[in-house]
Coordinates of C-alpha atoms in Angstrom, one line a residue:
M274 CA 0.0 0.0 0.0
R275 CA 1.2 3.4 -0.9
L276 CA -0.1 6.9 -0.2
S277 CA 0.6 9.8 -2.5
T278 CA -0.6 13.4 -3.0
V279 CA -1.5 15.7 -5.8
I280 CA -0.4 19.3 -5.7
L281 CA -2.2 21.4 -8.2
P282 CA 0.0 24.1 -9.7
V283 CA -2.0 27.1 -8.4
R284 CA 0.5 28.8 -6.1
R285 CA 3.4 31.0 -7.0
W286 CA 6.7 29.1 -6.3
H287 CA 8.0 31.8 -3.9
E288 CA 4.6 32.3 -2.3
G289 CA 4.0 28.8 -0.8
G290 CA 4.5 26.7 -3.9
R291 CA 7.9 25.4 -3.0
E292 CA 6.9 24.7 0.6
Q293 CA 4.1 22.4 -0.5
W294 CA 6.4 20.0 -2.3
V295 CA 9.0 20.0 0.4
R296 CA 6.3 19.4 3.0
A297 CA 4.9 16.5 1.0
Q298 CA 8.4 14.8 1.2
E299 CA 8.6 15.5 4.9
L300 CA 5.2 13.9 5.5
G301 CA 6.4 10.7 3.9
F302 CA 4.2 10.5 0.8
H303 CA 5.4 8.0 -1.8
A304 CA 4.9 10.5 -4.6
A305 CA 3.7 14.0 -5.3
Y306 CA 1.9 14.5 -8.6
T307 CA 0.4 17.4 -10.5
Y308 CA -2.2 17.8 -13.2
D309 CA -0.8 18.6 -16.7
H310 CA -3.4 21.1 -18.0
L311 CA -3.4 24.6 -19.5
S312 CA -6.3 25.3 -17.1
W313 CA -8.8 23.2 -15.3
R314 CA -12.5 23.5 -14.6
T315 CA -13.2 26.0 -11.8
F316 CA -9.6 27.1 -11.8
R317 CA -9.8 28.5 -15.4
D318 CA -9.7 32.1 -14.4
K319 CA -7.3 31.6 -11.5
P320 CA -3.6 31.1 -11.3
W321 CA -2.4 27.9 -12.9
F322 CA 1.2 27.1 -13.8
G323 CA 2.8 24.7 -16.2
A324 CA 3.4 21.1 -15.1
V325 CA 6.9 20.4 -16.4
P326 CA 8.5 23.6 -15.0
T327 CA 6.7 23.1 -11.7
L328 CA 7.9 19.5 -11.5
T329 CA 11.4 20.5 -12.4
A330 CA 11.5 23.0 -9.6
A331 CA 10.1 20.4 -7.2
A332 CA 12.8 18.0 -8.3
A333 CA 15.4 20.6 -7.4
A334 CA 13.8 21.3 -4.0
T335 CA 13.4 17.6 -2.9
E336 CA 15.6 14.5 -2.7
R337 CA 13.5 11.4 -2.1
I338 CA 9.8 11.7 -3.1
R339 CA 8.7 10.5 -6.5
L340 CA 7.3 13.1 -8.9
G341 CA 5.0 13.0 -11.9
T342 CA 2.0 14.0 -13.9
L343 CA -1.4 12.6 -13.0
V344 CA -2.1 12.9 -15.8
T345 CA -0.9 14.4 -19.1
S346 CA -2.7 13.9 -22.4
P347 CA -2.4 14.4 -26.1
N348 CA -4.6 17.4 -26.0
F349 CA -1.7 19.8 -26.3
R350 CA 1.3 17.5 -26.2
H351 CA 3.4 15.7 -28.8
P352 CA 5.3 12.6 -27.9
V353 CA 8.6 13.9 -29.3
T354 CA 8.7 17.1 -27.3
L355 CA 7.2 15.5 -24.2
A356 CA 9.8 12.7 -24.2
K357 CA 12.6 15.3 -24.3
D358 CA 11.1 17.2 -21.4
L359 CA 10.6 14.0 -19.4
I360 CA 14.2 12.9 -19.9
A361 CA 15.4 16.2 -18.7
L362 CA 13.1 16.1 -15.7
D363 CA 14.2 12.6 -14.9
D364 CA 17.8 13.8 -15.0
V365 CA 17.2 16.7 -12.7
S366 CA 15.3 14.5 -10.2
N367 CA 17.9 11.7 -10.4
G368 CA 15.4 9.1 -11.5
R369 CA 12.3 10.0 -9.5
V370 CA 9.8 10.6 -12.4
T371 CA 6.6 8.8 -13.3
V372 CA 4.6 10.0 -16.3
G373 CA 0.9 9.5 -15.9
I374 CA -0.9 9.8 -19.2
G375 CA -4.6 9.6 -20.3
S376 CA -6.5 10.2 -23.5
G377 CA -7.7 13.6 -22.3
G378 CA -11.2 15.1 -22.3
N379 CA -13.2 17.8 -23.9
G380 CA -12.3 20.6 -21.4
F381 CA -10.4 23.8 -22.1
D382 CA -7.2 22.0 -23.1
A383 CA -9.1 20.3 -26.0
T384 CA -9.5 23.6 -27.9
A385 CA -6.8 25.9 -26.5
L386 CA -4.7 25.5 -29.6
G387 CA -7.5 26.6 -31.8
Q388 CA -8.6 23.1 -32.9
E389 CA -12.0 21.5 -32.9
P390 CA -12.6 19.0 -30.1
W391 CA -11.8 15.5 -31.2
T392 CA -14.5 12.9 -31.5
P393 CA -14.3 10.0 -28.9
R394 CA -13.1 7.8 -31.7
E395 CA -10.3 10.1 -32.8
R396 CA -9.3 10.7 -29.2
T397 CA -9.0 6.9 -28.6
E398 CA -7.1 6.5 -31.9
R399 CA -4.7 9.3 -31.0
F400 CA -4.1 7.7 -27.6
E401 CA -3.3 4.4 -29.1
E402 CA -0.7 6.0 -31.3
F403 CA 0.7 8.5 -28.7
V404 CA 1.6 6.1 -25.9
P405 CA 3.5 3.5 -28.0
L406 CA 5.5 6.3 -29.7
L407 CA 6.3 7.9 -26.3
D408 CA 7.3 4.4 -25.0
R409 CA 9.9 4.1 -27.8
L410 CA 11.1 7.7 -27.5
L411 CA 11.8 7.1 -23.8
T412 CA 13.6 3.8 -24.5
E413 CA 15.5 4.1 -27.8
P414 CA 18.3 6.6 -28.6
S415 CA 16.8 7.4 -32.1
V416 CA 13.3 6.9 -33.3
T417 CA 11.8 7.2 -36.8
R418 CA 8.1 6.3 -37.0
P419 CA 5.5 7.7 -39.5
G420 CA 2.0 7.9 -38.0
T421 CA -1.5 9.0 -38.7
Y422 CA -1.5 11.6 -35.9
Y423 CA 2.0 11.5 -34.4
S424 CA 5.3 11.0 -36.2
A425 CA 9.0 11.0 -35.4
D426 CA 11.9 11.4 -37.8
E427 CA 15.3 10.5 -36.3
A428 CA 14.1 12.0 -33.0
R429 CA 17.0 11.7 -30.5
G430 CA 16.6 10.6 -26.9
I431 CA 20.2 10.8 -25.9
P432 CA 21.4 10.2 -23.2
G433 CA 18.1 8.6 -22.2
S434 CA 16.5 8.6 -18.7
V435 CA 18.3 7.9 -15.5
Q436 CA 15.7 5.1 -14.9
R437 CA 16.2 2.1 -17.1
P438 CA 14.9 0.9 -19.4
R439 CA 12.9 4.1 -19.3
I440 CA 10.7 6.4 -17.1
P441 CA 7.7 4.4 -15.8
I442 CA 4.4 5.1 -17.5
A443 CA 1.1 5.1 -15.6
V444 CA -1.8 4.8 -18.0
A445 CA -5.2 6.2 -17.1
A446 CA -7.9 4.2 -18.8
T447 CA -11.2 2.4 -18.2
G448 CA -12.4 1.4 -21.7
P449 CA -11.3 -1.8 -23.5
R450 CA -8.9 -0.1 -25.9
G451 CA -7.3 2.1 -23.2
L452 CA -6.9 -0.9 -20.9
A453 CA -5.2 -2.7 -23.7
V454 CA -2.7 0.2 -23.9
A455 CA -2.2 0.0 -20.2
A456 CA -1.6 -3.7 -20.3
K457 CA 1.0 -3.4 -23.0
H458 CA 2.9 -0.2 -22.1
G459 CA 2.1 0.6 -18.4
E460 CA 4.1 0.0 -15.3
A461 CA 1.0 1.3 -13.6
W462 CA -2.7 1.9 -14.3
V463 CA -4.7 4.9 -13.0
T464 CA -8.4 5.2 -12.3
T465 CA -10.7 8.0 -10.9
G466 CA -13.6 5.6 -10.7
D467 CA -16.8 5.5 -12.8
P468 CA -17.8 9.1 -13.7
K469 CA -21.4 8.0 -14.2
L470 CA -21.6 7.4 -10.4
F471 CA -20.2 10.7 -9.3
D472 CA -23.5 12.6 -8.8
E473 CA -25.9 9.9 -7.6
G474 CA -23.9 6.7 -7.1
T475 CA -23.1 5.1 -3.8
P476 CA -19.7 4.0 -2.3
A477 CA -20.7 0.4 -2.7
Q478 CA -21.5 1.0 -6.4
S479 CA -18.1 2.7 -6.8
L480 CA -16.3 -0.2 -5.3
G481 CA -18.1 -2.5 -7.6
A482 CA -17.3 -0.4 -10.6
I483 CA -13.6 -0.2 -9.8
K484 CA -13.5 -4.0 -9.2
G485 CA -14.9 -4.4 -12.7
Q486 CA -12.2 -2.1 -14.1
I487 CA -9.5 -4.2 -12.4
D488 CA -11.0 -7.4 -13.7
R489 CA -11.1 -6.0 -17.2
L490 CA -7.5 -4.8 -16.8
G491 CA -6.7 -8.4 -15.9
T492 CA -8.4 -9.6 -19.1
A493 CA -6.4 -7.2 -21.2
C494 CA -3.2 -8.4 -19.5
A495 CA -4.1 -12.0 -20.1
A496 CA -4.7 -11.3 -23.8
I497 CA -1.0 -10.5 -24.2
G498 CA 0.3 -13.0 -21.6
R499 CA 1.2 -10.4 -19.0
D500 CA 0.7 -10.9 -15.2
P501 CA -1.7 -8.0 -14.1
G502 CA 0.1 -8.1 -10.7
E503 CA 3.1 -6.5 -12.5
L504 CA 1.1 -3.2 -12.7
D505 CA 0.6 -0.8 -9.8
K506 CA -3.0 0.3 -9.6
I507 CA -3.5 3.9 -8.6
L508 CA -6.7 5.5 -7.5
L509 CA -6.8 9.3 -7.9
T510 CA -9.4 10.4 -5.3
G511 CA -12.0 13.2 -5.4
F512 CA -14.0 11.8 -8.3
T513 CA -15.9 8.9 -6.6
P514 CA -19.3 9.2 -4.9
E515 CA -17.5 9.7 -1.6
R516 CA -16.2 13.1 -2.9
D517 CA -14.6 14.9 0.0
H518 CA -15.9 12.7 2.8
P519 CA -12.6 10.7 3.1
M520 CA -10.8 14.0 3.9
K521 CA -13.2 14.8 6.8
S522 CA -11.2 12.8 9.4
L523 CA -8.5 10.2 9.7
G524 CA -11.0 7.5 10.5
A525 CA -13.1 8.4 7.4
F526 CA -10.1 8.1 5.2
V527 CA -9.0 4.8 6.7
D528 CA -12.5 3.3 6.1
F529 CA -12.5 4.7 2.6
A530 CA -9.0 3.5 1.7
G531 CA -9.4 0.1 3.2
G532 CA -12.2 -0.8 0.8
Y533 CA -10.1 0.1 -2.2
F534 CA -6.9 -1.4 -1.0
A535 CA -8.9 -4.7 -0.5
L536 CA -9.9 -4.6 -4.2
G537 CA -6.3 -4.6 -5.3
I538 CA -5.6 -0.8 -5.5
T539 CA -1.9 -0.4 -4.6
E540 CA -1.6 3.4 -4.4
I541 CA -4.1 6.1 -3.4
A542 CA -3.4 9.8 -4.3
I543 CA -5.1 12.5 -2.3
H544 CA -5.2 16.2 -3.2
A545 CA -3.3 18.7 -1.1
P546 CA -5.9 21.1 0.4
I547 CA -6.8 24.2 -1.6
P548 CA -9.0 26.6 0.3
D549 CA -12.3 27.8 -1.3
S550 CA -12.3 25.0 -3.9
E551 CA -13.6 21.5 -4.4
F552 CA -10.3 20.4 -2.8
A553 CA -10.8 22.3 0.4
A554 CA -9.9 20.3 3.4
D555 CA -8.5 20.6 6.9
E556 CA -4.7 20.8 6.7
N557 CA -4.3 19.0 10.0
V558 CA -6.5 16.1 8.9
F559 CA -4.5 16.0 5.6
E560 CA -1.2 15.7 7.5
R561 CA -2.6 13.1 9.9
I562 CA -3.7 11.0 7.0
A563 CA -0.2 11.3 5.5
T564 CA 1.5 10.2 8.7
E565 CA -0.9 7.8 10.4
A566 CA -3.3 6.2 7.8
L567 CA -1.0 3.5 6.4
A568 CA -0.1 2.2 9.9
Q569 CA -3.8 1.9 10.7
L570 CA -4.5 0.2 7.3
A571 CA -1.7 -2.3 7.8

């Protein structure tokens, strides 16, 4: 069992931003992630900084905690430039980076570059092309690959990442084609639960839905002869029917997390509190969860 946190890039680095990442390490979190968006939902007209520069600064300010995106997407990224950024970030952090990647959605990022939103089919097709190419770019010193959506022509990845054979990839997916990508290319799989249950679902229904996702991931792994136990299974909290309830108290979180760990989830990521937002929470409760929850769950 692992416990991680998500620090949204909403604070200026010299006005509390740096301290959040350093404190996450002090609290003993396994990893500290951030979203990779240009803006996000209710934060659209509020401060929001870039993921890669933020993670690079966090890498320089810390020594032990793992760092990464949870998640990035093809919405405004290209595998060639993303791979180059990740290799540099892995070097600065001395091998502490995980790249979480999903297919993206139809939010602000989907149109920020002036394009029309992709259809669900095109989004899936792009994802199926993006992740394998990124895998190669993070693994091989030179890659040439023509593609329908993403191509590389003698793209160099020298000297490669500190981690070998490459930076770990955590694939966020719930549909059959996305789960097939996770099974083939992921060191980890990420879920936020079933979005259809967010408004009116129950915790029991959420547990059942995620159990179904884990079972389907197992089927995808079996199809290529892979042991599903090789993949870490990460739950990003805040999007299941429990919403903010697990952050109300240490006991509430332990009850919540116990159910998901029992299903086979191996890592739970909780959001660092942001006042006056959907991620508002008591800082003292957050720190108690960080320092006491795993002992109680064990």
